[in-house]
Each structure stands twice: as structure tokens, then as C-alpha cells.
Coordinates of C-alpha atoms in Angstrom, one line a residue:
M25 CA 6.2 17.9 -1.8
Q26 CA 5.5 17.3 1.9
V27 CA 5.6 14.5 4.5
T28 CA 3.4 14.4 7.6
C29 CA 4.3 12.0 10.4
H30 CA 1.0 10.7 11.8
G31 CA 2.7 8.2 14.1
A32 CA 6.1 7.1 15.3
A33 CA 6.9 10.8 16.2
G34 CA 7.4 11.1 19.9
C35 CA 6.8 7.4 20.5
V36 CA 8.2 4.1 19.1
T37 CA 4.9 2.8 17.6
G38 CA 2.2 3.8 15.2
S39 CA 4.5 4.3 12.2
C40 CA 2.5 6.1 9.5
H41 CA 3.9 8.8 7.2
L42 CA 1.8 10.6 4.6
V43 CA 3.8 11.6 1.5
E44 CA 2.1 14.2 -0.8
T45 CA 3.4 15.3 -4.2
A46 CA 1.6 17.5 -6.7
S47 CA -0.5 14.6 -8.0
T48 CA 0.0 11.6 -5.6
R49 CA -0.8 10.8 -2.0
F50 CA 0.6 7.7 -0.4
L51 CA 1.5 6.2 3.0
I52 CA 4.8 4.7 4.3
D53 CA 3.4 2.2 6.8
C54 CA 0.1 2.3 8.6
G55 CA 0.9 1.0 12.0
M56 CA -0.9 0.5 15.3
F57 CA 0.0 2.4 18.4
Q58 CA 1.1 0.1 21.2
G59 CA 1.9 0.6 24.8
N60 CA -0.1 2.4 27.6
K61 CA -3.7 3.3 27.5
S62 CA -3.2 6.8 26.2
L63 CA -1.3 5.4 23.2
N64 CA -3.8 2.7 22.6
R65 CA -6.6 5.3 22.5
L66 CA -4.9 6.9 19.5
N67 CA -5.9 3.8 17.4
Y68 CA -9.6 4.7 17.9
E69 CA -9.3 8.4 16.8
P70 CA -10.5 9.2 13.3
L71 CA -7.8 8.8 10.7
P72 CA -6.1 12.2 10.1
F73 CA -6.6 11.9 6.3
D74 CA -9.2 10.7 3.9
P75 CA -8.4 7.0 3.3
Q76 CA -10.1 7.1 -0.1
S77 CA -7.6 9.8 -1.2
I78 CA -4.6 7.5 -0.6
D79 CA -3.3 6.1 -3.8
F80 CA -1.2 3.3 -2.4
V81 CA 0.8 2.2 0.7
I82 CA 4.3 0.9 1.0
V83 CA 4.9 -1.2 4.1
T84 CA 8.4 -1.5 5.5
H85 CA 7.8 -4.7 7.5
A86 CA 5.2 -6.8 9.1
H87 CA 5.4 -5.7 12.8
I88 CA 2.0 -4.6 14.0
D89 CA 3.3 -1.1 14.8
H90 CA 4.0 -0.7 11.1
C91 CA 1.0 -2.5 9.5
G92 CA -1.6 -3.0 12.2
L93 CA -4.0 -0.2 11.0
L94 CA -4.2 -1.4 7.4
P95 CA -7.6 -3.1 8.1
K96 CA -8.9 0.2 9.6
L97 CA -7.7 2.0 6.5
V98 CA -9.6 -0.4 4.3
K99 CA -12.6 -0.2 6.6
H100 CA -12.8 3.5 6.0
G101 CA -12.5 3.4 2.2
F102 CA -9.0 2.7 1.1
H103 CA -8.8 0.4 -2.0
G104 CA -5.4 1.0 -3.5
I105 CA -2.4 -1.4 -3.7
I106 CA -0.2 -2.3 -0.7
Y107 CA 3.4 -2.9 -1.7
A108 CA 5.8 -5.0 0.4
S109 CA 8.7 -7.4 0.1
P110 CA 7.7 -11.1 -0.6
P111 CA 8.2 -12.3 3.0
T112 CA 6.3 -9.3 4.3
A113 CA 3.5 -10.0 1.8
D114 CA 3.3 -13.6 3.2
L115 CA 3.4 -12.4 6.8
L116 CA 0.8 -9.6 6.6
P117 CA -2.3 -12.0 6.4
I118 CA -1.1 -13.9 9.4
M119 CA -0.3 -10.8 11.5
L120 CA -3.5 -8.9 10.6
A121 CA -5.8 -11.9 11.1
D122 CA -4.3 -12.3 14.6
S123 CA -4.7 -8.6 15.3
A124 CA -8.3 -8.7 14.1
S125 CA -9.1 -11.6 16.4
I126 CA -7.7 -9.6 19.3
Q127 CA -9.8 -6.6 18.3
E128 CA -13.0 -8.7 18.2
K129 CA -12.4 -10.5 21.5
D130 CA -11.3 -7.4 23.4
T131 CA -14.4 -5.5 22.1
E132 CA -16.7 -8.4 23.1
H133 CA -15.2 -8.4 26.6
E134 CA -15.5 -4.6 26.8
N135 CA -19.1 -4.6 25.7
K136 CA -20.1 -7.0 28.4
R137 CA -18.8 -4.5 30.9
R138 CA -20.6 -1.7 29.1
V139 CA -23.9 -3.5 29.1
R140 CA -23.6 -4.0 32.9
R141 CA -23.0 -0.3 33.3
G142 CA -25.9 0.7 31.0
E143 CA -23.4 2.2 28.5
T144 CA -23.5 2.0 24.7
A145 CA -21.7 -0.9 23.1
R146 CA -18.8 0.0 20.8
E147 CA -17.6 -1.4 17.5
P148 CA -14.2 -3.2 17.2
L149 CA -11.4 -1.2 15.7
Y150 CA -11.8 -3.6 12.8
T151 CA -12.9 -7.1 12.2
M152 CA -11.6 -10.3 10.5
E153 CA -13.6 -9.2 7.4
H154 CA -11.5 -6.0 7.1
A155 CA -8.2 -7.9 7.7
E156 CA -9.1 -10.3 4.9
A157 CA -10.0 -7.4 2.6
V158 CA -6.4 -6.2 3.0
N159 CA -5.1 -9.5 1.6
T160 CA -6.6 -8.8 -1.8
L161 CA -4.6 -5.6 -2.1
I162 CA -1.1 -6.9 -1.3
H163 CA 1.5 -6.8 -4.1
P164 CA 5.0 -8.2 -3.4
I165 CA 8.1 -6.3 -4.7
R166 CA 11.5 -7.8 -4.5
Y167 CA 14.5 -6.0 -3.1
G168 CA 16.4 -3.9 -5.6
T169 CA 13.6 -3.6 -8.1
A170 CA 12.9 0.0 -9.2
F171 CA 9.1 0.2 -9.5
Q172 CA 7.3 3.2 -11.0
V173 CA 4.1 3.4 -9.0
A174 CA 2.9 6.8 -10.3
D175 CA 3.9 9.3 -13.0
D176 CA 6.0 11.2 -10.4
V177 CA 6.9 8.4 -8.0
T178 CA 9.3 5.5 -8.3
F179 CA 10.4 3.4 -5.3
R180 CA 12.9 0.7 -4.5
L181 CA 13.1 -1.6 -1.5
R182 CA 16.4 -2.5 0.2
D183 CA 17.1 -5.0 3.0
A184 CA 16.9 -3.2 6.4
G185 CA 18.3 -6.2 8.3
H186 CA 15.6 -5.9 11.1
I187 CA 13.4 -8.9 10.5
I188 CA 12.9 -11.2 7.5
G189 CA 11.5 -9.1 4.7
S190 CA 12.1 -5.7 6.4
A191 CA 12.8 -2.9 4.0
I192 CA 14.5 0.5 3.6
I193 CA 12.5 2.5 1.1
E194 CA 14.2 4.7 -1.5
L195 CA 11.7 7.1 -3.0
F196 CA 12.5 9.0 -6.3
I197 CA 10.0 11.8 -6.7
K198 CA 9.8 14.2 -9.7
N199 CA 8.5 17.8 -9.4
S200 CA 6.7 19.8 -12.0
D201 CA 10.0 20.7 -13.6
N202 CA 10.9 17.0 -13.9
Q203 CA 13.6 17.4 -11.4
E204 CA 14.1 14.4 -9.2
K205 CA 14.5 14.3 -5.4
K206 CA 15.4 11.2 -3.4
I207 CA 13.8 10.5 0.0
V208 CA 14.9 7.5 2.1
F209 CA 12.9 6.0 4.9
S210 CA 15.1 3.7 6.9
G211 CA 12.2 1.6 8.3
D212 CA 13.5 -0.2 11.4
L213 CA 17.2 -0.9 11.0
G214 CA 18.7 -4.1 12.4
Q215 CA 22.0 -4.7 14.1
T216 CA 24.9 -6.0 12.1
G217 CA 26.2 -9.5 12.5
V218 CA 23.0 -11.0 13.9
P219 CA 21.6 -14.5 12.9
I220 CA 19.3 -15.3 10.1
V221 CA 18.9 -11.9 8.4
E222 CA 21.4 -9.9 6.3
D223 CA 23.0 -6.7 7.6
P224 CA 21.2 -3.5 6.8
T225 CA 22.0 -2.3 3.3
N226 CA 24.1 0.8 3.0
I227 CA 22.5 3.6 0.9
W228 CA 24.9 5.9 -0.9
N229 CA 22.9 9.1 -1.4
A230 CA 19.7 10.9 -0.7
D231 CA 18.3 14.4 -0.4
H232 CA 16.3 13.7 2.7
V233 CA 16.5 10.7 5.2
F234 CA 13.9 9.7 7.7
I235 CA 15.6 7.5 10.3
E236 CA 14.3 5.5 13.2
S237 CA 15.8 6.1 16.6
T238 CA 14.4 3.5 19.0
Y239 CA 17.8 3.0 20.6
G240 CA 19.3 6.3 19.4
D241 CA 20.4 7.3 22.9
R242 CA 22.1 4.1 24.0
V243 CA 24.5 1.3 23.0
H244 CA 23.9 -2.4 23.3
I245 CA 26.7 -3.1 25.8
S246 CA 27.5 -6.7 26.5
S247 CA 30.8 -8.2 27.3
R248 CA 29.5 -11.6 26.3
S249 CA 27.4 -12.9 23.4
R250 CA 23.6 -13.3 23.5
K251 CA 24.1 -17.0 23.1
E252 CA 26.3 -17.2 26.2
E253 CA 24.0 -15.1 28.2
L254 CA 21.0 -17.2 27.2
Y255 CA 22.8 -20.4 28.1
D256 CA 23.7 -19.0 31.6
H257 CA 20.0 -18.3 32.3
I258 CA 19.1 -21.8 31.0
Q259 CA 21.7 -23.5 33.3
A260 CA 20.8 -21.3 36.4
T261 CA 17.1 -22.0 36.0
Y262 CA 17.6 -25.7 35.5
R263 CA 19.7 -25.9 38.7
Q264 CA 16.9 -24.2 40.6
G265 CA 14.4 -26.7 39.2
G266 CA 12.4 -23.9 37.7
K267 CA 10.9 -22.7 34.4
L268 CA 12.6 -20.2 32.1
M269 CA 9.7 -18.0 30.8
I270 CA 10.6 -15.9 27.8
P271 CA 8.0 -13.3 26.6
A272 CA 8.8 -13.0 22.9
F273 CA 7.4 -11.2 19.9
A274 CA 6.0 -13.9 17.6
L275 CA 7.7 -12.3 14.6
E276 CA 11.5 -12.4 14.4
R277 CA 12.4 -12.6 18.1
T278 CA 10.9 -16.1 18.5
Q279 CA 12.6 -17.4 15.4
E280 CA 15.9 -15.9 16.5
L281 CA 15.5 -17.6 19.9
L282 CA 14.8 -21.0 18.2
Y283 CA 17.8 -20.5 15.9
T284 CA 20.0 -19.8 18.9
L285 CA 18.6 -22.6 21.0
S286 CA 19.1 -25.0 18.1
A287 CA 22.8 -24.0 17.9
L288 CA 23.3 -24.3 21.6
K289 CA 21.8 -27.8 21.7
N290 CA 24.2 -28.8 18.8
E291 CA 27.3 -27.2 20.4
R292 CA 26.8 -27.9 24.1
A293 CA 27.0 -31.5 25.3
D294 CA 25.9 -30.4 28.7
F295 CA 22.7 -28.7 27.6
P296 CA 20.2 -29.4 30.4
P297 CA 17.5 -32.0 29.7
M298 CA 14.8 -29.4 29.4
N299 CA 12.0 -29.4 26.9
I300 CA 11.5 -26.2 24.9
Y301 CA 7.9 -25.2 24.5
L302 CA 6.8 -22.8 21.7
D303 CA 3.5 -21.8 23.2
S304 CA 2.2 -19.4 20.5
P305 CA 0.0 -20.3 17.6
L306 CA 0.9 -17.1 15.9
A307 CA 4.7 -17.8 16.2
I308 CA 4.2 -21.3 14.9
K309 CA 2.6 -20.0 11.7
I310 CA 5.2 -17.2 11.3
T311 CA 8.0 -19.8 11.6
E312 CA 6.6 -21.6 8.6
V313 CA 6.9 -18.4 6.6
F314 CA 10.6 -18.1 7.7
E315 CA 11.1 -21.7 6.4
K316 CA 9.5 -20.7 3.1
H317 CA 12.1 -17.9 2.4
P318 CA 15.6 -19.2 2.9
D319 CA 16.7 -16.9 0.0
H320 CA 16.3 -14.0 2.6
Y321 CA 18.7 -15.7 5.1
D322 CA 22.2 -14.5 5.6
E323 CA 25.2 -16.6 4.5
E324 CA 25.6 -18.3 7.9
A325 CA 22.0 -19.4 8.1
R326 CA 22.0 -20.6 4.5
A327 CA 25.1 -22.7 5.2
R328 CA 23.5 -24.6 8.2
T329 CA 23.0 -28.3 7.5
D330 CA 20.4 -28.8 10.3
E331 CA 16.9 -27.4 10.6
P332 CA 17.4 -24.2 12.7
F333 CA 13.7 -23.9 13.6
S334 CA 12.9 -27.5 14.3
F335 CA 15.1 -29.7 16.5
P336 CA 14.8 -32.5 19.2
G337 CA 13.3 -31.2 22.4
L338 CA 11.2 -28.5 20.7
I339 CA 7.5 -29.0 21.3
C340 CA 4.9 -26.7 19.7
T341 CA 1.7 -26.2 21.6
P342 CA -0.9 -24.6 19.3
S343 CA -4.0 -25.6 21.3
V344 CA -5.3 -24.1 24.5
E345 CA -5.4 -27.6 26.1
E346 CA -1.7 -28.2 25.3
S347 CA -0.8 -24.8 26.7
R348 CA -2.6 -25.6 30.0
K349 CA -0.6 -28.7 30.3
V350 CA 2.6 -26.7 30.1
N351 CA 1.3 -24.5 33.0
A352 CA 0.6 -27.6 35.1
M353 CA 4.1 -29.1 34.6
Q354 CA 6.4 -29.2 37.6
E355 CA 9.7 -30.1 35.8
P356 CA 12.2 -27.5 34.5
A357 CA 11.4 -26.2 31.0
I358 CA 11.9 -23.4 28.7
I359 CA 8.7 -21.6 27.6
I360 CA 8.6 -19.1 24.7
A361 CA 5.2 -17.3 24.5
G362 CA 3.7 -14.1 23.4
S363 CA 3.1 -11.3 23.8
G364 CA 6.6 -9.8 23.9
M365 CA 5.6 -7.0 26.3
C366 CA 3.2 -9.2 28.4
T367 CA 0.2 -7.1 27.3
A368 CA -1.8 -10.1 26.1
G369 CA -1.4 -13.7 25.0
R370 CA -0.3 -16.9 26.7
I371 CA 2.7 -15.5 28.5
R372 CA 0.2 -13.9 31.0
H373 CA -1.1 -17.3 32.0
H374 CA 2.5 -18.6 32.5
L375 CA 3.2 -15.5 34.7
K376 CA 0.0 -16.1 36.7
H377 CA 1.2 -19.6 37.4
G378 CA 4.9 -18.8 38.0
V379 CA 5.9 -15.2 38.6
W380 CA 5.5 -15.8 42.4
D381 CA 7.9 -18.7 42.4
P382 CA 11.6 -17.9 43.2
K383 CA 12.7 -21.0 41.2
N384 CA 11.5 -19.4 38.0
T385 CA 13.1 -16.8 35.7
V386 CA 11.3 -14.3 33.5
L387 CA 13.8 -13.4 30.7
F388 CA 13.1 -10.4 28.5
V389 CA 14.7 -10.3 25.1
G390 CA 13.0 -7.3 23.6
Y391 CA 11.9 -3.7 24.0
Q392 CA 9.4 -3.0 26.8
A393 CA 7.3 0.1 26.1
P394 CA 6.3 2.4 29.0
G395 CA 3.1 1.4 30.7
T396 CA 3.3 -2.3 29.7
L397 CA 3.4 -5.2 32.2
G398 CA 6.8 -6.2 30.8
R399 CA 8.1 -2.7 31.6
F400 CA 6.7 -2.8 35.2
L401 CA 8.4 -6.2 35.8
L402 CA 11.7 -5.0 34.3
D403 CA 11.6 -1.8 36.4
G404 CA 11.4 -3.9 39.6
A405 CA 7.8 -4.2 40.5
E406 CA 7.4 -6.2 43.7
E407 CA 3.7 -6.9 43.0
I408 CA 1.7 -6.9 39.8
R409 CA -2.1 -7.0 39.1
M410 CA -3.3 -9.0 36.2
M411 CA -6.2 -11.2 35.2
G412 CA -8.1 -10.0 38.3
L413 CA -5.3 -11.1 40.7
S414 CA -2.6 -9.4 42.7
L415 CA 0.6 -11.4 42.4
V416 CA 3.8 -11.0 44.4
V417 CA 6.9 -11.1 42.1
K418 CA 9.5 -13.6 43.5
A419 CA 10.8 -15.0 40.2
N420 CA 14.1 -13.7 38.9
I421 CA 13.5 -10.9 36.4
A422 CA 16.3 -10.7 33.8
K423 CA 17.0 -9.1 30.4
I424 CA 19.4 -9.8 27.5
D425 CA 19.9 -6.6 25.5
G426 CA 21.8 -8.3 22.7
F427 CA 18.7 -9.8 21.2
S428 CA 17.4 -6.4 20.1
A429 CA 16.4 -6.3 16.4
H430 CA 17.1 -2.6 16.4
A431 CA 20.4 -0.9 15.7
D432 CA 21.8 1.1 18.6
R433 CA 23.3 4.6 18.4
H434 CA 26.5 3.3 16.9
G435 CA 24.7 1.2 14.3
L436 CA 22.4 4.0 13.3
T437 CA 25.3 6.5 13.1
D438 CA 27.4 4.0 11.1
W439 CA 24.5 3.6 8.6
L440 CA 24.1 7.3 8.1
T441 CA 27.8 8.0 7.8
A442 CA 28.1 5.4 5.1
F443 CA 26.3 7.9 2.8
R444 CA 28.9 9.3 0.3
E445 CA 27.4 12.7 0.7
K446 CA 25.5 14.0 3.8
P447 CA 21.8 14.3 3.2
K448 CA 20.4 17.8 3.2
K449 CA 18.2 16.9 6.2
V450 CA 17.9 14.0 8.5
Y451 CA 14.4 13.6 10.1
I452 CA 14.5 11.6 13.4
I453 CA 11.4 9.4 13.9
H454 CA 10.3 6.2 15.6
G455 CA 11.6 7.1 19.1
E456 CA 10.5 8.5 22.4
D457 CA 11.0 12.3 22.5
D458 CA 14.0 12.3 24.9
T459 CA 15.7 9.7 22.8
R460 CA 15.1 11.6 19.5
H461 CA 16.5 14.8 20.9
T462 CA 19.5 13.1 22.3
F463 CA 20.2 11.4 19.0
S464 CA 19.6 14.6 17.1
A465 CA 22.2 16.4 19.2
H466 CA 24.6 13.5 18.6
L467 CA 24.2 13.7 14.9
Q468 CA 24.5 17.5 14.8
K469 CA 28.0 17.1 16.4
K470 CA 28.9 14.9 13.4
G471 CA 27.8 17.6 10.9
F472 CA 24.3 16.4 10.1
S473 CA 21.4 18.9 9.7
T474 CA 18.6 17.3 11.7
V475 CA 14.8 17.8 12.3
V476 CA 12.7 16.2 15.1
P477 CA 9.3 16.0 13.5
A478 CA 6.1 16.7 15.5
K479 CA 3.1 14.4 15.1
G480 CA 0.7 15.7 12.5
I481 CA 2.7 18.8 11.4
P482 CA 3.5 18.8 7.7
L483 CA 7.2 19.0 6.6
Q484 CA 8.0 20.8 3.4
L485 CA 10.7 18.9 1.5
D486 CA 11.3 21.3 -1.4
E487 CA 15.0 21.9 -1.0

């Protein structure tokens, strides 16, 4: 039995792990690389395995860095089943259709430049047709259900507490002597005590564990709650007469923001008279999926008597015309728009119209990968170039760490130490290399045997 990490090994995106037994080959995730140009180029390289040889795929959750290359997999011959939790099964068609639309538009734009240079036009990474073909292969599996997917492989999904529908994967694999080994993939683990989703499920035992390490070298330090920090930025921006622009991932981060803003409006009589604009067609569709799955909320969210994702003062702007009107407004407002790292989407138009204005605030509430516009702004860029323009940065640039959907070093360590017996090996994935090695050293001090996998190098799990 072997596992090969074809992504999320040395970076935080591109999650894709090939598991091979004596008679079965399958993938855990098939995600897109996101970030700088060198990472994005990896998406266009040939797949490092024959898609037709893959029996099935298990998807941990619907973030594009975990599912975004499923249409490419289908394009090149995969026709097996894609297993996921019910919310993830509902989210995948929305996320992949949006991604396909981006691929088609970006390729059309690129080919116009290529024609002018006399270069050969290129094909999109995949098209809407390929994304729609994925939909026919999706099969939902509920948390806690042991599902035998091959003669030698059974799996079970557990709640990872990262986003709605996110899953830890427990694999039970039999060898030729009918002896069973258990491998656990953490997926992306969430923080404990956050709104909407349950805390990550503790797993009691495993022979081998593959654990994410996005924030494995740091702690989410905040002396105050994310709700209080958000409210301070709202008040400060309102007093300045500006706009609070929040780049937000359409999946999970936007819904958590809406949930928090709804609570603030209920609790704070002095909430400023600012409209809140959800300027993301994708986030609007995803929020409808959240509303469809209240059985996946935590106890606090289920107990709320109001509508946490729909409240007075919230205005959804799905059309381009409505979005342009938001740009033209002069009065203070809160604007939530994608993409979360400012690499695409409507947030770029809002930055174009407001990053130069000192009355405004750009508030980051999520991870910013190296090489992205969001990272440049967060690192203190005084000038940025986007959409053919050079823009001076005068807006206040701020960040709230507490909104991270990823467990920090403490959370990851707590999850691992909850195992009743230490796993034989812990494989550290889904992190930048410096972070992975730092987290590895931290775990070794606590008595864990760790491995930091290299991309594309098979790992033998025969112990």
C-alpha cells in the first residue's frame, strides 16, 4: 500500500493524494493549485497518473483547492464515482461551474493576446461541459456511515469542523493477508468554538495520519473576539465616512461574516446605519445551500430564532449593473465580495474605486497566499498594479486572524493528542515547507513520529 501526495505538499493548495492498494487506486481530493504564477502553471501540467485507472475519488470538502481539478480529471478519462458529504455534494456543482466559467473567460482573454502576438491559441483547462459531467458522478455519503467501496477498502466520513460538509476521512484497508490498516486524512481541520459548524471530530485510533498544517507554525492570538474586532472596524470606517471592503471567500467565510453581522445588528443598538452588500453571485448561491442543511449546524446556530443569513440592511447584488451601483455610491457601506485573495472577482473593481481613498478600509478575514494581490496589500504595498492601472494605496489595510477556518498549532496538536494511542506515523501535508518542518519538529518533541512528504514521491505504508 502506498500514498503519493501530488499536491498540498510544500504548499497550501492543490490537495490531491493517490492511494494505491494491491487492487484499488483512488484519490483523496483533486484540487486546484492557487496562488502565484508558478503555482497556477502546475494546473496545466499533465496529470501525474492515468485518470482512467482511478477507481473513485473521495472529496474532503468543496473548496476549489480540494476539488477544482475534478473537471480536468473527467476531461482526461475518469468515469468513476466521486464521494462526498451531502452539503459538499450540493456545493460541488456550484463551485465547479464557477471555476469552469473562469477558465473559459481567462482563456478567451489570453487567446486574444496570443493572436495579436501571432502565437497559437490554447485550450481552457476545462470547460463548463466538463464541470457538468462531474455532477453525474457525485454520490453523497453521510457522516458516520461505514461504506465499503472496494473489496479491500472501506471508508467513513467524520465532521472536520472547517466548513459546512467538510470531512475527515477514515480509511480501512485490508492487505492480501486480510489484515486491516487504518489511515486517516484530516482534510482541513477547523477551529473549535466557531459559529455555524460543529467542532472537529476526535478520532481515537489510526496506524497512519495525514494532517494539514496551514497554520501549524502559529497561534491565532487575539485578546478580543472576532465579533468585537469586526465591530470596531465597522464603527471606525463609518466615522470616517468610508466603505469597509471585505475580500471574502464565497464558501464559508462569507456565510460566517453574515452570521456575525446578523448577530451584531441584533445585539448592538448603536450599529451604524450602513447597508451591507453581498456582491458575489457565487456566495449568494452558496448561502442558499447553507440554508438547506441546518442539520449540519452546531447547537448554537440551530437554536437561533432569527434568520442568520438574511436580515434587514443586507442587500444582495447578483447582477453586474447592481454591482456597479455599489461602486458609484458615496455613503458609508459594508461590501463583501470575492475573491478572498483579490486574485479575481468583483472585489478588484471595488479596490479600483476605493483603495486610494484614506476614508476606506480593506479588511482581510482569511489566508493570503504568497504572490496574490491580497498578500501584497497585507504586506504593506504602497502601490499596486491591477486592471491596467497603477493605484496608490491610501486605504487602511487591516486583518482579523480570528476568522480563520483552519485550526492553529494548538488546535492541530490537540486533535492529534486526542488519539488514545499515538499513530505509527504522522504525515504533514497542506502547508508551506517552512511551516511543515516547524510543525514536524513541534510534534516530534511531543513524541510523534513524523514525515514531511515531498510532492510526487510515493510513501510506503506497510507498517
